[in-house]
mmCIF file of C-alpha atoms in Angstrom:
data_model
loop_
_atom_site.group_PDB
_atom_site.id
_atom_site.type_symbol
_atom_site.label_atom_id
_atom_site.label_comp_id
_atom_site.label_asym_id
_atom_site.label_seq_id
_atom_site.Cartn_x
_atom_site.Cartn_y
_atom_site.Cartn_z
ATOM 1 C CA MET Y 1 154.409 184.680 122.819
ATOM 2 C CA THR Y 2 155.539 181.150 123.693
ATOM 3 C CA ILE Y 3 153.241 178.176 124.215
ATOM 4 C CA LEU Y 4 154.491 174.796 125.406
ATOM 5 C CA CYS Y 5 152.670 171.566 124.626
ATOM 6 C CA VAL Y 6 153.705 168.798 127.039
ATOM 7 C CA ARG Y 7 152.881 165.096 126.714
ATOM 8 C CA PHE Y 8 153.818 162.869 129.626
ATOM 9 C CA GLN Y 9 154.961 159.301 129.003
ATOM 10 C CA LEU Y 10 152.702 157.845 131.655
ATOM 11 C CA PRO Y 11 152.324 154.239 132.768
ATOM 12 C CA PRO Y 12 148.958 152.511 132.319
ATOM 13 C CA MET Y 13 147.416 154.098 135.420
ATOM 14 C CA TYR Y 14 148.012 157.507 133.927
ATOM 15 C CA GLU Y 15 144.815 159.290 135.019
ATOM 16 C CA ALA Y 16 145.756 159.014 138.696
ATOM 17 C CA GLY Y 17 149.166 160.598 138.198
ATOM 18 C CA LEU Y 18 148.207 163.452 135.906
ATOM 19 C CA PRO Y 19 147.015 165.949 138.593
ATOM 20 C CA ARG Y 20 150.382 165.756 140.401
ATOM 21 C CA LEU Y 21 152.240 166.404 137.169
ATOM 22 C CA LEU Y 22 150.007 169.368 136.422
ATOM 23 C CA GLY Y 23 151.062 170.766 139.787
ATOM 24 C CA VAL Y 24 154.657 170.823 138.532
ATOM 25 C CA LEU Y 25 153.594 172.815 135.471
ATOM 26 C CA GLU Y 26 151.650 175.305 137.588
ATOM 27 C CA GLU Y 27 154.872 176.195 139.409
ATOM 28 C CA PHE Y 28 155.924 177.980 136.206
ATOM 29 C CA THR Y 29 152.623 179.524 135.080
ATOM 30 C CA PRO Y 30 148.998 179.476 136.255
ATOM 31 C CA VAL Y 31 147.788 179.418 132.642
ATOM 32 C CA VAL Y 32 147.660 175.639 132.114
ATOM 33 C CA GLU Y 33 145.110 173.837 129.955
ATOM 34 C CA VAL Y 34 144.737 170.087 130.382
ATOM 35 C CA LEU Y 35 144.809 167.947 127.224
ATOM 36 C CA PRO Y 36 143.417 164.576 128.334
ATOM 37 C CA PRO Y 37 144.559 161.937 128.757
ATOM 38 C CA ASP Y 38 148.259 162.743 129.190
ATOM 39 C CA GLY Y 39 149.116 166.291 128.114
ATOM 40 C CA ALA Y 40 148.793 170.002 128.763
ATOM 41 C CA LEU Y 41 149.296 173.415 127.178
ATOM 42 C CA LEU Y 42 151.183 176.188 129.001
ATOM 43 C CA ASP Y 43 151.156 179.904 128.218
ATOM 44 C CA LEU Y 44 154.624 181.183 129.196
ATOM 45 C CA ARG Y 45 154.290 184.845 128.253
ATOM 46 C CA GLY Y 46 154.393 186.054 131.853
ATOM 47 C CA ALA Y 47 156.836 183.372 132.989
ATOM 48 C CA GLU Y 48 159.413 184.304 130.361
ATOM 49 C CA ARG Y 49 159.483 187.891 131.566
ATOM 50 C CA TYR Y 50 159.446 186.946 135.261
ATOM 51 C CA PHE Y 51 162.114 184.206 135.187
ATOM 52 C CA GLY Y 52 164.142 185.522 132.268
ATOM 53 C CA ARG Y 53 164.236 182.117 130.571
ATOM 54 C CA GLY Y 54 163.363 180.852 127.106
ATOM 55 C CA ALA Y 55 161.264 177.947 125.865
ATOM 56 C CA VAL Y 56 164.151 175.458 125.718
ATOM 57 C CA GLU Y 57 165.189 176.242 129.295
ATOM 58 C CA PHE Y 58 161.627 175.844 130.563
ATOM 59 C CA ALA Y 59 161.305 172.539 128.699
ATOM 60 C CA SER Y 60 164.498 171.242 130.323
ATOM 61 C CA LEU Y 61 163.363 172.324 133.799
ATOM 62 C CA ILE Y 62 159.958 170.684 133.412
ATOM 63 C CA ARG Y 63 161.506 167.402 132.236
ATOM 64 C CA VAL Y 64 164.063 167.338 135.069
ATOM 65 C CA ARG Y 65 161.430 168.021 137.737
ATOM 66 C CA THR Y 66 158.922 165.432 136.534
ATOM 67 C CA LEU Y 67 161.675 162.835 136.287
ATOM 68 C CA ALA Y 68 163.120 163.684 139.695
ATOM 69 C CA LEU Y 69 159.814 163.898 141.564
ATOM 70 C CA TYR Y 70 157.724 161.195 139.873
ATOM 71 C CA GLY Y 71 159.989 159.267 137.504
ATOM 72 C CA ILE Y 72 157.865 160.365 134.532
ATOM 73 C CA ASP Y 73 159.505 161.501 131.292
ATOM 74 C CA CYS Y 74 157.872 163.843 128.808
ATOM 75 C CA VAL Y 75 158.156 165.268 125.302
ATOM 76 C CA ILE Y 76 157.643 168.966 124.654
ATOM 77 C CA GLY Y 77 156.842 171.113 121.642
ATOM 78 C CA ALA Y 78 156.900 174.908 121.641
ATOM 79 C CA GLY Y 79 155.580 177.567 119.315
ATOM 80 C CA PRO Y 80 154.080 181.028 119.151
ATOM 81 C CA GLY Y 81 150.554 179.579 119.464
ATOM 82 C CA PRO Y 82 148.713 176.452 120.640
ATOM 83 C CA MET Y 83 148.315 175.019 117.135
ATOM 84 C CA LEU Y 84 152.007 175.294 116.287
ATOM 85 C CA ALA Y 85 153.031 173.970 119.714
ATOM 86 C CA ARG Y 86 150.867 170.867 119.222
ATOM 87 C CA MET Y 87 152.286 170.282 115.760
ATOM 88 C CA ALA Y 88 155.846 170.768 117.023
ATOM 89 C CA LEU Y 89 155.211 168.124 119.675
ATOM 90 C CA ARG Y 90 155.046 165.462 116.943
ATOM 91 C CA ASP Y 91 158.710 166.060 116.115
ATOM 92 C CA ALA Y 92 159.895 166.127 119.732
ATOM 93 C CA VAL Y 93 161.622 163.335 121.627
ATOM 94 C CA PRO Y 94 162.515 163.111 125.329
ATOM 95 C CA GLY Y 95 165.355 165.492 126.070
ATOM 96 C CA ALA Y 96 165.067 167.263 122.697
ATOM 97 C CA PRO Y 97 162.133 169.678 122.584
ATOM 98 C CA ARG Y 98 160.982 170.935 119.187
ATOM 99 C CA VAL Y 99 160.698 174.722 119.119
ATOM 100 C CA VAL Y 100 159.088 176.719 116.300
ATOM 101 C CA SER Y 101 160.308 180.309 116.202
ATOM 102 C CA GLU Y 102 157.755 183.094 115.928
ATOM 103 C CA GLU Y 103 159.600 184.493 112.883
ATOM 104 C CA PRO Y 104 157.268 184.276 109.828
ATOM 105 C CA ASP Y 105 159.912 182.582 107.678
ATOM 106 C CA ALA Y 106 160.514 179.931 110.338
ATOM 107 C CA VAL Y 107 156.784 179.215 110.653
ATOM 108 C CA THR Y 108 156.412 178.950 106.873
ATOM 109 C CA GLU Y 109 159.369 176.574 106.627
ATOM 110 C CA PHE Y 110 158.022 174.427 109.463
ATOM 111 C CA LEU Y 111 154.578 174.059 107.873
ATOM 112 C CA ALA Y 112 155.327 173.986 104.145
ATOM 113 C CA GLY Y 113 156.116 170.326 103.489
ATOM 114 C CA ARG Y 114 153.769 168.731 106.000
ATOM 115 C CA PRO Y 115 150.687 166.773 104.872
ATOM 116 C CA VAL Y 116 147.533 168.856 105.072
ATOM 117 C CA ALA Y 117 145.959 166.213 107.335
ATOM 118 C CA THR Y 118 148.381 167.229 110.119
ATOM 119 C CA LEU Y 119 146.639 170.588 110.485
ATOM 120 C CA PRO Y 120 144.324 170.572 113.521
ATOM 121 C CA GLY Y 121 140.705 170.478 112.428
ATOM 122 C CA VAL Y 122 141.406 168.872 109.041
ATOM 123 C CA GLY Y 123 139.748 165.477 108.983
ATOM 124 C CA GLY Y 124 140.191 162.581 106.610
ATOM 125 C CA ALA Y 125 137.352 163.624 104.287
ATOM 126 C CA THR Y 126 138.646 167.191 103.934
ATOM 127 C CA ALA Y 127 142.207 165.975 103.368
ATOM 128 C CA ARG Y 128 141.015 163.600 100.618
ATOM 129 C CA THR Y 129 139.021 166.381 98.938
ATOM 130 C CA LEU Y 130 142.013 168.715 98.945
ATOM 131 C CA GLY Y 131 144.321 165.919 97.783
ATOM 132 C CA GLU Y 132 142.147 165.281 94.724
ATOM 133 C CA TYR Y 133 142.976 168.819 93.597
ATOM 134 C CA GLY Y 134 146.688 168.506 94.348
ATOM 135 C CA LEU Y 135 146.526 170.377 97.643
ATOM 136 C CA ASP Y 136 148.148 167.625 99.660
ATOM 137 C CA THR Y 137 150.644 169.735 101.641
ATOM 138 C CA ILE Y 138 150.166 172.717 103.927
ATOM 139 C CA GLY Y 139 152.420 174.860 101.732
ATOM 140 C CA LYS Y 140 150.252 174.229 98.671
ATOM 141 C CA VAL Y 141 147.103 175.070 100.651
ATOM 142 C CA ALA Y 142 148.670 178.340 101.852
ATOM 143 C CA ALA Y 143 149.519 179.268 98.252
ATOM 144 C CA ALA Y 144 146.077 178.383 96.854
ATOM 145 C CA PRO Y 145 143.543 181.157 96.172
ATOM 146 C CA LEU Y 146 141.098 181.683 99.020
ATOM 147 C CA SER Y 147 138.167 181.334 96.611
ATOM 148 C CA THR Y 148 139.362 177.849 95.644
ATOM 149 C CA LEU Y 149 139.557 176.678 99.259
ATOM 150 C CA GLN Y 150 136.133 178.107 100.013
ATOM 151 C CA ARG Y 151 134.643 176.390 96.975
ATOM 152 C CA LEU Y 152 136.095 173.047 98.112
ATOM 153 C CA THR Y 153 135.395 173.223 101.847
ATOM 154 C CA GLY Y 154 132.910 176.050 102.435
ATOM 155 C CA VAL Y 155 133.181 179.771 103.096
ATOM 156 C CA ARG Y 156 134.100 179.787 106.791
ATOM 157 C CA PRO Y 157 136.072 176.473 106.818
ATOM 158 C CA GLY Y 158 138.014 177.645 103.782
ATOM 159 C CA ARG Y 159 138.977 180.912 105.447
ATOM 160 C CA GLU Y 160 140.034 179.125 108.639
ATOM 161 C CA LEU Y 161 141.988 176.545 106.633
ATOM 162 C CA ARG Y 162 143.857 179.293 104.774
ATOM 163 C CA GLU Y 163 144.742 181.038 108.054
ATOM 164 C CA LYS Y 164 146.032 177.853 109.671
ATOM 165 C CA ALA Y 165 148.065 176.887 106.610
ATOM 166 C CA SER Y 166 149.607 180.373 106.669
ATOM 167 C CA GLY Y 167 150.634 179.948 110.303
ATOM 168 C CA ILE Y 168 148.001 182.308 111.711
ATOM 169 C CA ASP Y 169 147.175 180.787 115.101
ATOM 170 C CA ARG Y 170 144.168 182.395 116.791
ATOM 171 C CA GLY Y 171 143.920 179.785 119.552
ATOM 172 C CA ARG Y 172 144.630 180.520 123.183
ATOM 173 C CA VAL Y 173 145.331 178.522 126.308
ATOM 174 C CA VAL Y 174 142.201 178.168 128.450
ATOM 175 C CA PRO Y 175 143.127 177.355 132.075
ATOM 176 C CA ASN Y 176 141.162 174.998 134.332
ATOM 177 C CA ALA Y 177 139.607 173.160 131.395
ATOM 178 C CA ALA Y 178 139.809 169.890 133.368
ATOM 179 C CA SER Y 179 136.893 170.959 135.556
ATOM 180 C CA ARG Y 180 134.596 170.516 132.547
ATOM 181 C CA SER Y 181 135.309 166.812 132.193
ATOM 182 C CA LEU Y 182 135.233 163.528 134.083
ATOM 183 C CA ALA Y 183 137.394 160.527 133.258
ATOM 184 C CA THR Y 184 137.716 156.903 134.238
ATOM 185 C CA GLU Y 185 139.931 154.098 133.007
ATOM 186 C CA ARG Y 186 140.091 150.328 133.016
ATOM 187 C CA PRO Y 187 143.631 148.891 132.889
ATOM 188 C CA PHE Y 188 144.111 145.200 132.136
ATOM 189 C CA PRO Y 189 146.548 143.069 134.189
ATOM 190 C CA TYR Y 190 148.095 141.861 130.930
ATOM 191 C CA ASP Y 191 147.818 142.659 127.220
ATOM 192 C CA GLU Y 192 144.180 141.894 126.460
ATOM 193 C CA LEU Y 193 143.162 140.627 123.003
ATOM 194 C CA ASP Y 194 139.599 139.487 123.783
ATOM 195 C CA PRO Y 195 136.980 141.934 122.371
ATOM 196 C CA ALA Y 196 134.440 140.631 124.900
ATOM 197 C CA ARG Y 197 136.664 141.771 127.762
ATOM 198 C CA HIS Y 198 137.176 145.104 126.009
ATOM 199 C CA ARG Y 199 133.399 145.570 125.905
ATOM 200 C CA ARG Y 200 133.061 144.642 129.563
ATOM 201 C CA ALA Y 201 135.627 147.309 130.409
ATOM 202 C CA LEU Y 202 133.665 149.825 128.340
ATOM 203 C CA LEU Y 203 130.433 148.883 130.109
ATOM 204 C CA SER Y 204 132.034 149.248 133.529
ATOM 205 C CA ALA Y 205 133.605 152.619 132.640
ATOM 206 C CA ALA Y 206 130.378 153.990 131.146
ATOM 207 C CA GLU Y 207 128.376 152.893 134.198
ATOM 208 C CA GLU Y 208 130.848 154.654 136.483
ATOM 209 C CA LEU Y 209 130.759 157.845 134.429
ATOM 210 C CA GLY Y 210 126.968 157.871 134.380
ATOM 211 C CA THR Y 211 126.783 157.365 138.141
ATOM 212 C CA ARG Y 212 129.318 160.125 138.826
ATOM 213 C CA LEU Y 213 127.586 162.542 136.471
ATOM 214 C CA ARG Y 214 124.204 161.974 138.103
ATOM 215 C CA SER Y 215 125.657 162.345 141.591
ATOM 216 C CA LEU Y 216 127.109 165.721 140.564
ATOM 217 C CA GLU Y 217 123.858 166.659 138.800
ATOM 218 C CA LYS Y 218 125.750 167.128 135.546
ATOM 219 C CA VAL Y 219 125.272 166.000 131.962
ATOM 220 C CA CYS Y 220 127.918 165.635 129.250
ATOM 221 C CA ARG Y 221 127.803 166.627 125.618
ATOM 222 C CA THR Y 222 130.809 164.672 124.295
ATOM 223 C CA LEU Y 223 132.237 161.235 125.029
ATOM 224 C CA THR Y 224 135.899 160.449 124.305
ATOM 225 C CA LEU Y 225 137.329 156.941 124.076
ATOM 226 C CA THR Y 226 141.063 156.277 124.463
ATOM 227 C CA VAL Y 227 142.528 152.843 123.791
ATOM 228 C CA ARG Y 228 146.156 152.429 124.837
ATOM 229 C CA TYR Y 229 148.119 149.496 123.414
ATOM 230 C CA ALA Y 230 151.009 147.359 124.589
ATOM 231 C CA ASP Y 231 153.548 149.388 122.571
ATOM 232 C CA ARG Y 232 152.436 152.552 124.464
ATOM 233 C CA SER Y 233 150.718 154.006 121.406
ATOM 234 C CA ALA Y 234 147.087 155.050 121.726
ATOM 235 C CA THR Y 235 143.985 155.740 119.661
ATOM 236 C CA THR Y 236 141.549 158.445 120.719
ATOM 237 C CA ARG Y 237 138.075 159.023 119.299
ATOM 238 C CA SER Y 238 135.402 161.532 120.339
ATOM 239 C CA ARG Y 239 131.707 161.648 119.557
ATOM 240 C CA THR Y 240 129.205 164.404 120.231
ATOM 241 C CA LEU Y 241 125.994 163.046 121.703
ATOM 242 C CA THR Y 242 122.606 163.804 120.170
ATOM 243 C CA GLU Y 243 121.646 165.501 123.434
ATOM 244 C CA ALA Y 244 123.541 166.161 126.651
ATOM 245 C CA THR Y 245 122.971 163.248 129.019
ATOM 246 C CA ALA Y 246 124.069 161.349 132.117
ATOM 247 C CA HIS Y 247 122.091 158.253 131.093
ATOM 248 C CA SER Y 248 124.354 155.204 131.502
ATOM 249 C CA SER Y 249 122.820 153.181 128.674
ATOM 250 C CA THR Y 250 123.299 156.065 126.230
ATOM 251 C CA LEU Y 251 126.930 156.449 127.264
ATOM 252 C CA THR Y 252 127.467 152.690 126.986
ATOM 253 C CA GLY Y 253 125.913 152.495 123.522
ATOM 254 C CA THR Y 254 128.034 155.404 122.294
ATOM 255 C CA ALA Y 255 131.193 153.851 123.732
ATOM 256 C CA TYR Y 256 130.409 150.532 122.018
ATOM 257 C CA ARG Y 257 129.906 152.235 118.640
ATOM 258 C CA MET Y 258 133.181 154.161 118.906
ATOM 259 C CA TYR Y 259 135.024 150.956 119.839
ATOM 260 C CA GLU Y 260 133.489 148.994 116.953
ATOM 261 C CA ALA Y 261 134.388 151.787 114.518
ATOM 262 C CA LEU Y 262 138.070 151.280 115.368
ATOM 263 C CA GLY Y 263 137.956 147.849 113.717
ATOM 264 C CA LEU Y 264 140.607 146.386 116.018
ATOM 265 C CA GLN Y 265 141.982 143.025 114.901
ATOM 266 C CA ARG Y 266 143.607 141.127 117.774
ATOM 267 C CA ALA Y 267 144.902 144.377 119.243
ATOM 268 C CA ARG Y 268 146.951 144.022 122.411
ATOM 269 C CA VAL Y 269 145.088 146.492 124.601
ATOM 270 C CA ARG Y 270 146.611 147.685 127.859
ATOM 271 C CA VAL Y 271 144.115 150.370 128.998
ATOM 272 C CA ILE Y 272 140.649 151.534 127.989
ATOM 273 C CA ALA Y 273 139.584 154.993 129.170
ATOM 274 C CA LEU Y 274 136.425 157.055 128.791
ATOM 275 C CA ARG Y 275 136.095 160.784 129.323
ATOM 276 C CA ALA Y 276 132.842 162.762 129.562
ATOM 277 C CA GLU Y 277 133.416 166.297 128.293
ATOM 278 C CA GLY Y 278 131.435 169.487 127.918
ATOM 279 C CA LEU Y 279 129.790 169.140 131.321
ATOM 280 C CA THR Y 280 126.823 171.372 132.097
ATOM 281 C CA PRO Y 281 124.280 171.421 134.964
ATOM 282 C CA ALA Y 282 121.568 168.827 134.470
ATOM 283 C CA ALA Y 283 118.933 171.431 135.383
ATOM 284 C CA GLN Y 284 119.869 173.435 132.279
ATOM 285 C CA ALA Y 285 119.770 170.479 129.876
ATOM 286 C CA SER Y 286 116.838 169.681 127.630
ATOM 287 C CA ARG Y 287 115.626 166.155 127.020
ATOM 288 C CA GLN Y 288 113.680 164.796 124.071
ATOM 289 C CA LEU Y 289 110.604 163.044 125.483
ATOM 290 C CA THR Y 290 109.804 159.595 124.113
ATOM 291 C CA PHE Y 291 106.942 157.158 124.451
ATOM 292 C CA ASP Y 292 109.313 154.223 124.774
ATOM 293 C CA PRO Y 293 108.359 152.307 127.947
ATOM 294 C CA VAL Y 294 111.714 150.513 127.970
ATOM 295 C CA ASP Y 295 113.611 153.804 128.162
ATOM 296 C CA GLU Y 296 111.448 155.024 131.031
ATOM 297 C CA LYS Y 297 111.890 151.728 132.850
ATOM 298 C CA VAL Y 298 115.678 151.875 132.501
ATOM 299 C CA ARG Y 299 115.757 155.433 133.833
ATOM 300 C CA ARG Y 300 113.665 154.459 136.859
ATOM 301 C CA ILE Y 301 115.987 151.527 137.547
ATOM 302 C CA GLU Y 302 118.898 153.965 137.387
ATOM 303 C CA GLU Y 303 117.274 156.194 139.996
ATOM 304 C CA VAL Y 304 116.764 153.246 142.363
ATOM 305 C CA ALA Y 305 120.320 152.003 141.768
ATOM 306 C CA ASP Y 306 121.724 155.476 142.475
ATOM 307 C CA ARG Y 307 119.881 155.639 145.803
ATOM 308 C CA ALA Y 308 121.198 152.200 146.723
ATOM 309 C CA ARG Y 309 124.772 153.194 145.877
ATOM 310 C CA ALA Y 310 124.480 156.398 147.869
ATOM 311 C CA LYS Y 311 123.342 154.430 150.920
ATOM 312 C CA PHE Y 312 125.381 151.214 150.738
ATOM 313 C CA GLY Y 313 128.386 152.020 148.555
ATOM 314 C CA PRO Y 314 129.258 152.298 144.859
ATOM 315 C CA HIS Y 315 129.609 148.549 144.219
ATOM 316 C CA VAL Y 316 126.431 147.324 145.869
ATOM 317 C CA ILE Y 317 124.554 147.133 142.560
ATOM 318 C CA GLY Y 318 125.541 147.011 138.897
ATOM 319 C CA PRO Y 319 124.941 145.305 135.525
ATOM 320 C CA GLY Y 320 124.679 141.541 135.658
ATOM 321 C CA THR Y 321 127.269 141.271 132.875
ATOM 322 C CA LEU Y 322 129.894 142.575 135.307
ATOM 323 C CA ALA Y 323 128.939 140.233 138.139
ATOM 324 C CA ALA Y 324 131.397 137.554 136.986
#
């Protein structure tokens, strides 16, 4: 089993170009899972048998085609499962894919010396807890008794942590995952340092997402913020909402809190993007009723604004803060 993890080196307006690049990947296999904002996972099990090629050859073909057709370079990691492919991607550079063999010894060698925080699903708090007991590398976690890991992290998390540290990858590539999300972005014409302008971009993006969700009669469960900087690096944060919603003010407030939690100090921001994930039909969502007259008033204003946009266009009405 071979899984490729591809990350495209996209320019600031990356959301618009991603669907075309995904079309290139689908020429090799229909099993493609989108990893917003600039990546994808590919399951090549059938493609390897059909084309008679290996992971390195597929990686070279994908890079050549994206460069030739769209001028976009990419980095690629490969492994026997999605988790290992994502981790291999961190060691890859353009033109030199990182491939992890499915041989057990090769997987063990690849994982052994890496910090435990590099394992998917291991957050900062868990990594600190493990580090206090000397379990600061994946190899040490794999060698630790299961009972110790379960005592430190919990019964189920400890078992999953032990499996991941041992190279047991139970993940799979889920195609068409992009249909369960909506994204929008706000690029700046130059490197923007002003936090007030960052917040205006967040407000504009959240308003657009809310309007699009309501027009599709959808609600989202998770909001993801991506901040891309002048050096092409990026920070991504996700937050699960208290309840699934398409309410613009809730999305805006959540986006503001995620941005403030980043603690940016004169960061040179190039693009701010928001993605609504975990979309479900609004008719199936539950809503906690409140007696707050302000909340009810805001929701009624939203309904009127949505009708005006549907009749006269998307920019006919919006927050006064964005009028300037």
